[in-house]
Tab-separated table of C-alpha atoms and ligand atoms in Angstrom:
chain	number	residue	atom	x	y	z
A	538	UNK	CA	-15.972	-23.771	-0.281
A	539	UNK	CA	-12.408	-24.389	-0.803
A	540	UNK	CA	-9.753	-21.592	-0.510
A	541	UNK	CA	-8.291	-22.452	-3.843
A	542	UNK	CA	-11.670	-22.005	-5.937
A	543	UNK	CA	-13.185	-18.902	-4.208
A	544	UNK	CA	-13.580	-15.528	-5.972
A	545	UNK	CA	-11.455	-13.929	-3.291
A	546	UNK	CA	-8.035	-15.996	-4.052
A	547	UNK	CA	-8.731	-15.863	-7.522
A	548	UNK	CA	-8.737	-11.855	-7.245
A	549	UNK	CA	-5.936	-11.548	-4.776
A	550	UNK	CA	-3.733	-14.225	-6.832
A	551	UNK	CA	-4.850	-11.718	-10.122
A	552	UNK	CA	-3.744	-8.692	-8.432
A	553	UNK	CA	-0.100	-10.337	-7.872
A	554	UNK	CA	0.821	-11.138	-10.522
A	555	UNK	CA	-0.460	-7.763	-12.639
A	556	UNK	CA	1.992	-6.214	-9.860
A	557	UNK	CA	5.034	-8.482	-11.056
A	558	UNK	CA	3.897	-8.214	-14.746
A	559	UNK	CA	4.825	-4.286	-14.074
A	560	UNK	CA	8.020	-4.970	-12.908
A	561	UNK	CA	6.995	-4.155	-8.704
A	562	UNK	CA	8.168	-7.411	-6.958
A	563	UNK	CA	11.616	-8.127	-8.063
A	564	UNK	CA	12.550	-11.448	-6.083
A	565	UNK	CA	10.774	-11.541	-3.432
A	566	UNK	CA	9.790	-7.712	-3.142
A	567	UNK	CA	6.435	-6.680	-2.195
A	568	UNK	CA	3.365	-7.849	-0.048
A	569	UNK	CA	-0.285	-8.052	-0.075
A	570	UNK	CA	-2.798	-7.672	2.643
A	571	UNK	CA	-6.405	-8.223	2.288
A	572	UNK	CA	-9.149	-8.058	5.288
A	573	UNK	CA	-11.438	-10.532	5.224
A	574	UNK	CA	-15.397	-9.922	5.929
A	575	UNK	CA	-17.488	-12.163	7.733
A	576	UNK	CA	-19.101	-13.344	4.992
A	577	UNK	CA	-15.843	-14.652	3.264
A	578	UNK	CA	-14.567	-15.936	6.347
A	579	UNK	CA	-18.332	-17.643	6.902
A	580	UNK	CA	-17.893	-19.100	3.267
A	581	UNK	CA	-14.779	-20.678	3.454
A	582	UNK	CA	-13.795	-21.349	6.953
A	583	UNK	CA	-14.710	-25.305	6.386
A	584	UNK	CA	-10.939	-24.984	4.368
A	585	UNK	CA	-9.614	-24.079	7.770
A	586	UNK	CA	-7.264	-25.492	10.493
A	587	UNK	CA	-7.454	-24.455	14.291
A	588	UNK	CA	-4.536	-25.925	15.551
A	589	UNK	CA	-1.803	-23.872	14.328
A	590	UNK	CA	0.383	-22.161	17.109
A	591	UNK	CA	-0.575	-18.293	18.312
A	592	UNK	CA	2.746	-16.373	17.202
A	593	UNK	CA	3.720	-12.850	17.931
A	594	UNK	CA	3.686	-10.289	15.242
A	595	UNK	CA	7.353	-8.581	14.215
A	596	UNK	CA	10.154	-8.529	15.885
A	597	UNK	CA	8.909	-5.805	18.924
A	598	UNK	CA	7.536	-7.368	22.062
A	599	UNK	CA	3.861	-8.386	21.590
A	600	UNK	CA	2.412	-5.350	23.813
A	601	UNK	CA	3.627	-3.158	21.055
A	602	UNK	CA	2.836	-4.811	18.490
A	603	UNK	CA	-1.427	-5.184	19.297
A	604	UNK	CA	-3.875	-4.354	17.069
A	605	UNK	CA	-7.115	-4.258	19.337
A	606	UNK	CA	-8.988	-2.528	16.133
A	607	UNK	CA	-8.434	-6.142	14.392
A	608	UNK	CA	-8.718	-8.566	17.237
A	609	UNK	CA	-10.201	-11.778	15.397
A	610	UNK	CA	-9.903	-11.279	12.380
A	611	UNK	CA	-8.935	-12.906	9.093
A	612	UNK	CA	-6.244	-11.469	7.032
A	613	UNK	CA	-5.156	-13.134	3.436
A	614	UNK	CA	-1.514	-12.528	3.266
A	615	UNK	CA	1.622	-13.085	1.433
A	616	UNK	CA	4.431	-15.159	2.620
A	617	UNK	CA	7.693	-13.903	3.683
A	618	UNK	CA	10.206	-14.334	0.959
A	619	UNK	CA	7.692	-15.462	-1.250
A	620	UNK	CA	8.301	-14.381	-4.543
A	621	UNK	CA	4.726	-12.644	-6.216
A	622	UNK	CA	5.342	-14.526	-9.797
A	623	UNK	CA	4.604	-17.987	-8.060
A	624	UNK	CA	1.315	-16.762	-6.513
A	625	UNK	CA	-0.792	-17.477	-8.710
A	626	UNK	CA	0.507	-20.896	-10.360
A	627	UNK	CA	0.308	-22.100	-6.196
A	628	UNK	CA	-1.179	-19.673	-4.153
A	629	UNK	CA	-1.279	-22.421	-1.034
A	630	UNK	CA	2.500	-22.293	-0.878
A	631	UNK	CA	3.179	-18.527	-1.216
A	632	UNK	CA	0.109	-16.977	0.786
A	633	UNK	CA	-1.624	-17.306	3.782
A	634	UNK	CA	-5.167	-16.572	5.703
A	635	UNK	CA	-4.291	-15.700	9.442
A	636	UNK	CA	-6.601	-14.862	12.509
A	637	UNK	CA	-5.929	-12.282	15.032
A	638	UNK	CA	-6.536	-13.236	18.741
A	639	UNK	CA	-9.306	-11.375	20.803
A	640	UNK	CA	-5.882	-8.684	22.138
A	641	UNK	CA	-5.414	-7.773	18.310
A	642	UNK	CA	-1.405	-9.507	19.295
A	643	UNK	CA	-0.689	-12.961	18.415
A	644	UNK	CA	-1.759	-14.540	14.597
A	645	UNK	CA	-2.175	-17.953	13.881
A	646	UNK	CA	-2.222	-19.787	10.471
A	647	UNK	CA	-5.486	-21.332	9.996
A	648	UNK	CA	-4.729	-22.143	5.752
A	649	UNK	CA	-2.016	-21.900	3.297
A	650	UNK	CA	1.935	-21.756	3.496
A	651	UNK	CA	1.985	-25.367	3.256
A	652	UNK	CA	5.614	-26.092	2.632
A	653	UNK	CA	6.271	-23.853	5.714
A	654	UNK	CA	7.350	-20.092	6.349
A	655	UNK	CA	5.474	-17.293	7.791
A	656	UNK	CA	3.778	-14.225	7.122
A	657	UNK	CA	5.191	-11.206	4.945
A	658	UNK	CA	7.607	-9.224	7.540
A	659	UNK	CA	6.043	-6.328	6.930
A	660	UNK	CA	3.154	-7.434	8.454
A	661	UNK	CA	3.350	-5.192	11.218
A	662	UNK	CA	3.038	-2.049	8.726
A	663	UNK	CA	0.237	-4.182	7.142
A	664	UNK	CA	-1.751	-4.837	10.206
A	665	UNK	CA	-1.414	-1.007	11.491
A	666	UNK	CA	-2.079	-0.118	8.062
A	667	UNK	CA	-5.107	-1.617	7.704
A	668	UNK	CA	-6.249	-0.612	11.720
A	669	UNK	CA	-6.062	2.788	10.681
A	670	UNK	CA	-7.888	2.671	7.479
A	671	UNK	CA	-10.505	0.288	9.068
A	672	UNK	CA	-10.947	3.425	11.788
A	673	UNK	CA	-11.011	6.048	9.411
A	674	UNK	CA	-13.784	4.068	6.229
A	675	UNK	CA	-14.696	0.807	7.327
A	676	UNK	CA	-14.640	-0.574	4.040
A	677	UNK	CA	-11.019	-0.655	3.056
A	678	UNK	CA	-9.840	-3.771	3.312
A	679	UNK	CA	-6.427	-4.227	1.162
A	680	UNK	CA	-3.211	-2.766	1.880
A	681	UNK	CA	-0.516	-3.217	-0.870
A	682	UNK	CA	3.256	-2.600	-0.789
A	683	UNK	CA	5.736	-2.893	-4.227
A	684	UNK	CA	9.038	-1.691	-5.055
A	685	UNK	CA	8.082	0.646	-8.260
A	686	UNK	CA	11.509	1.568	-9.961
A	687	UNK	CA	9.950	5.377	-10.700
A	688	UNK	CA	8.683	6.257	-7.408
A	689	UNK	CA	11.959	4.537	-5.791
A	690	UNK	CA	13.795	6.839	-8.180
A	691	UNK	CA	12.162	10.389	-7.461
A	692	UNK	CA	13.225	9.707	-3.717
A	693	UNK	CA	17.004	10.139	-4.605
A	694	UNK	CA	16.132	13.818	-6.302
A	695	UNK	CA	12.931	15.304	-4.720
A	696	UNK	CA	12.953	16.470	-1.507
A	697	UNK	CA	11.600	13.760	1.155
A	698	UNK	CA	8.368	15.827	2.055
A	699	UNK	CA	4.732	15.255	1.005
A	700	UNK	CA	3.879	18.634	-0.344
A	701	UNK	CA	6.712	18.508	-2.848
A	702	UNK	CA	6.124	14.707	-3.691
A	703	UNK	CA	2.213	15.233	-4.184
A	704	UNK	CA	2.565	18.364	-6.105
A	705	UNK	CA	5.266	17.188	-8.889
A	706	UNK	CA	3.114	13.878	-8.980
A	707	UNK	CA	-0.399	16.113	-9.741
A	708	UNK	CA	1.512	17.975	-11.965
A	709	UNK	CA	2.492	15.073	-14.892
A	710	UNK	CA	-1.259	13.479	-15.167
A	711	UNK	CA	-4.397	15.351	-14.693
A	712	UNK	CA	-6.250	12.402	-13.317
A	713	UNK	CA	-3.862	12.072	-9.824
A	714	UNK	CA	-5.734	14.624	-7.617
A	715	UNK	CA	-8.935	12.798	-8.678
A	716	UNK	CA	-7.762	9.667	-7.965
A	717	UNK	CA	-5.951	10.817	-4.287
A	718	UNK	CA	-7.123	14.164	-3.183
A	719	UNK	CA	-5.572	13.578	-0.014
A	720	UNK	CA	-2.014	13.350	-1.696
A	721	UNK	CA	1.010	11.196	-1.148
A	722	UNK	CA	2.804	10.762	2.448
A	723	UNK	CA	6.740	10.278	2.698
A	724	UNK	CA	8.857	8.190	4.764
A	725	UNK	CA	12.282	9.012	5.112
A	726	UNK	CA	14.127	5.936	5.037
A	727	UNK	CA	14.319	3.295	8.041
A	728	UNK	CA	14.670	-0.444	8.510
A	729	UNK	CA	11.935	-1.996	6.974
A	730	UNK	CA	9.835	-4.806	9.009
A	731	UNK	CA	9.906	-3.224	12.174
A	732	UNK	CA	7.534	-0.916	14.638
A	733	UNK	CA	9.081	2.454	13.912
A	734	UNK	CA	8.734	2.215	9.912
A	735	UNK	CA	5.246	0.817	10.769
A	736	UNK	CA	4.354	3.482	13.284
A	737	UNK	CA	5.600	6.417	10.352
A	738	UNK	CA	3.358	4.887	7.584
A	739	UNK	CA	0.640	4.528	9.979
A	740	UNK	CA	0.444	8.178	10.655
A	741	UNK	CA	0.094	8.848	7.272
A	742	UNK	CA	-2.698	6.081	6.600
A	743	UNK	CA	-4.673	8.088	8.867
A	744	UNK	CA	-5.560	10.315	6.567
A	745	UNK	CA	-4.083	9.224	2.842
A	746	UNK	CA	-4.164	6.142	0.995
A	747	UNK	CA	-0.467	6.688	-0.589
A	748	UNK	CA	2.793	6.249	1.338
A	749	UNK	CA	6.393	6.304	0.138
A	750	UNK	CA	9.399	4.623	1.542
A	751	UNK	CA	12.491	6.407	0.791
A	752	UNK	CA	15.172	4.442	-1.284
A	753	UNK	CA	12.464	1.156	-1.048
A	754	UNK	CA	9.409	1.662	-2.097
A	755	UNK	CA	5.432	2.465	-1.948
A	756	UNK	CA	2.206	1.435	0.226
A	757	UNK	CA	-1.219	1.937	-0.426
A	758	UNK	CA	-4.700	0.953	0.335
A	759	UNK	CA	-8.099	0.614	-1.045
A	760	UNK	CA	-11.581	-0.635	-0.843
A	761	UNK	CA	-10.817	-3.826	-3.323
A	762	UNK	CA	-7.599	-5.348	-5.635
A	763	UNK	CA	-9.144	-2.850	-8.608
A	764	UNK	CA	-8.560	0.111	-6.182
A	765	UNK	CA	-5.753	-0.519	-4.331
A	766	UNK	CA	-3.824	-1.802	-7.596
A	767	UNK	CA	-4.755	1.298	-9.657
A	768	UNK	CA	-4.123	3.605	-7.166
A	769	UNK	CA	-0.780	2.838	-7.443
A	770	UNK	CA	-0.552	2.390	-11.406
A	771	UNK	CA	-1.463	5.846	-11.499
A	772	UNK	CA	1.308	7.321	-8.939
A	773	UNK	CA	3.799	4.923	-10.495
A	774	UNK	CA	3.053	6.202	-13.759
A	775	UNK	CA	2.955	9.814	-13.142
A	776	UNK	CA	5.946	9.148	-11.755
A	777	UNK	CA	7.574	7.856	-14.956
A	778	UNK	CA	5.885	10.800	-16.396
A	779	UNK	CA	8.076	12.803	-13.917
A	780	UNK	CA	11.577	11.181	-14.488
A	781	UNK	CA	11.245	11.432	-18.237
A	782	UNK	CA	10.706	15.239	-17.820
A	783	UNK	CA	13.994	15.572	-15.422
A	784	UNK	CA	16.042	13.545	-17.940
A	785	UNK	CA	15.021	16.027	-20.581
A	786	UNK	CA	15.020	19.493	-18.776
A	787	UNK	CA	15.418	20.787	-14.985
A	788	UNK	CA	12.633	22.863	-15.872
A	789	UNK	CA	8.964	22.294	-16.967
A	790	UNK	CA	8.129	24.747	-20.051
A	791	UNK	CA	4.339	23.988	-19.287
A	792	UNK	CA	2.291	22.646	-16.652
A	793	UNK	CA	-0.819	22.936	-14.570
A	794	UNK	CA	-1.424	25.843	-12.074
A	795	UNK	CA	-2.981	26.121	-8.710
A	796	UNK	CA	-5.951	27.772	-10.323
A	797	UNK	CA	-6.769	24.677	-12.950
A	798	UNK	CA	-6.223	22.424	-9.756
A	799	UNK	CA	-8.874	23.789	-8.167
A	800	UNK	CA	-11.177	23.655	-11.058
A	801	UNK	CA	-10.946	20.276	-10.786
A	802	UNK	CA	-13.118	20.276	-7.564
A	803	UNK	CA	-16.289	20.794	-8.595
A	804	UNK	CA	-16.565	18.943	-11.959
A	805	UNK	CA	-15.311	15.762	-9.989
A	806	UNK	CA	-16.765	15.909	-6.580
A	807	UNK	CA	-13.475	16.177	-4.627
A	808	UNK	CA	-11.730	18.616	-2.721
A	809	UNK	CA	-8.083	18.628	-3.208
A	810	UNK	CA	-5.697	20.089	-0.447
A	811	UNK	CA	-4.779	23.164	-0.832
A	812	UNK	CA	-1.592	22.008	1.054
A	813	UNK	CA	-0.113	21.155	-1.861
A	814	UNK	CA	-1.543	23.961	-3.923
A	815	UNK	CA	1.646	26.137	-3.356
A	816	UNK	CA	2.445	29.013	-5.368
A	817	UNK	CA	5.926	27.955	-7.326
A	818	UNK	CA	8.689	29.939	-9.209
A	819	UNK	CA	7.425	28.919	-12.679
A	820	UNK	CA	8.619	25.562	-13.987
A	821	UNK	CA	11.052	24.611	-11.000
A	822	UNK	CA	10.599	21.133	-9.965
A	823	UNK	CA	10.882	19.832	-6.397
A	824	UNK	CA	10.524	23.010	-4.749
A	825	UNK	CA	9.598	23.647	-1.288
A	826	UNK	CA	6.727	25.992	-0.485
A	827	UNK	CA	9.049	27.739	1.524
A	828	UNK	CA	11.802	28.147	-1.014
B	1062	LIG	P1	8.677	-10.171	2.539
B	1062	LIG	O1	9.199	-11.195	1.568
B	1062	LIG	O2	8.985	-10.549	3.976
B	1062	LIG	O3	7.210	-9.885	2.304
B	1062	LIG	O4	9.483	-8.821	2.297
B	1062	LIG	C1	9.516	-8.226	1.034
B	1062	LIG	C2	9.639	-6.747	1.107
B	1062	LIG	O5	9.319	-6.062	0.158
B	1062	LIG	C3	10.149	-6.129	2.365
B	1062	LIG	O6	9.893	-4.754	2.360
B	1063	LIG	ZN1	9.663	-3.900	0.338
């Protein structure tokens, strides 16, 4: 089967440009990973070329750059500089499907990016993002990174730590600790596209599916597009929900309490951490749990 007519494109080309009908990929903002399973690669790999050169990853050297937990396989990926609105009118020139070599540290092109270019420079947050979350529940397979102006916007107010940025999020919609239990990491701000900023979101993809950059933007994963892109509808819209409060009042006259968190649990099958459960002065926003 041909790239351009299977399911797969069709979904990931969807999924881009519901993220630039929201407003996430000014210019060329934002990237798109997706992990390819055998099958996929099975269906389609007639569309492929083997002749493309094996290129590092990033800017570090390639032994720090390797992703053994990936070696040979196929990623679909945006192109660097490629702007999300054209993805789906022409998906061959804006994306690409790469293989990993058997060390996890060169890619090749084996389709797409036909006018030229290369993959999304943040693919070395992509690749450890998705090593991580392959280690952790083997079926995640998309890792998705936007520039949301609401979640950008909370990092210039709210203290850069995860307890505080999960806990005012929970707070605006009832549905967030449903939807990520696990809550919301925070990266302070760093240059973007190389191995430390990779290495900081990685540590928090260990364990949660939601990562902030400071001043820049947001990652997440999921199983599939639906996941992945509602995961971070809902913490972009909570966090609307959150600046419209702060424009209106420094304090919150109402809002939910530990206590009604944690009657969430049962009803709903999860667990939320009681890490962000914190005991706060009543209606203070962006407090510590040590303040
Ligand atoms: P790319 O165009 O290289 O994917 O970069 C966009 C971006 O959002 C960088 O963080
Ligand atoms: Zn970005």
């Amino acid at each position: 089967m041909k790239v351009l007519d299977s399911k797969l494109m069709k979904s990931y080309a969807r999924m881009a440009s519901d993220g630039y009908a929201q407003g996430w990929h000014e210019r060329n903002g934002g990237n798109l990973s997706y992990r390819m399973t055998r099958a996929e690669v099975e269906e389609l790999k007639e569309d492929f070329h083997y002749d493309g050169e094996w290129k590092t990853i990033g800017w570090q050297k390639e032994e720090e750059s390797a992703f053994p937990g990936l070696a040979g396989e196929y990623f679909l990926v945006s192109g660097s500089g490629k702007y999300f609105r054209n993805i789906e009118p022409d998906p061959e020139a804006n994306t690409a499907i790469i293989q990993l070599n058997d060390a996890g540290s060169r890619y090749r092109i084996v389709w797409g990016l036909k006018d030229g270019g290369r993959p999304t420079s943040e693919l070395p947050t992509h690749l450890g993002n998705l090593e991580v979350c392959k280690a952790r529940d083997e079926n995640i397979r998309v890792v998705y990174h936007c520039h949301p102006a609401n979640i950008i916007a909370l990092t210039f107010v709210l203290p850069l730590d995860s307890r505080v940025f999960t806990r005012e999020i929970y707070e605006m919609i009832t549905e967030c600790p449903i939807v990520f239990p696990e809550g919301i990491g925070v990266v302070p701000w760093m240059v973007c596209g190389g191995k430390l900023i990779s290495d900081a979101t990685k540590e928090i993809m260990k364990k949660q599916d939601v990562a902030v950059w400071a001043h820049h933007g947001a990652f997440c994963c999921g199983y599939d597009f639906d996941l992945a892109f509602g995961l971070m509808h809902t913490v972009e819209k909570a966090a609307e929900v959150l600046v419209k409060v702060m424009s209106m009042s420094d304090r919150k006259r109402n809002t939910i309490t530990p206590a009604q968190f944690r009657d969430l649990n049962e009803p709903f099958g999860v667990k939320i951490n009681e890490a962000f459960l914190y005991e706060k002065k009543d209606g203070t926003i962006g407090q510590l749990p040590e303040d």
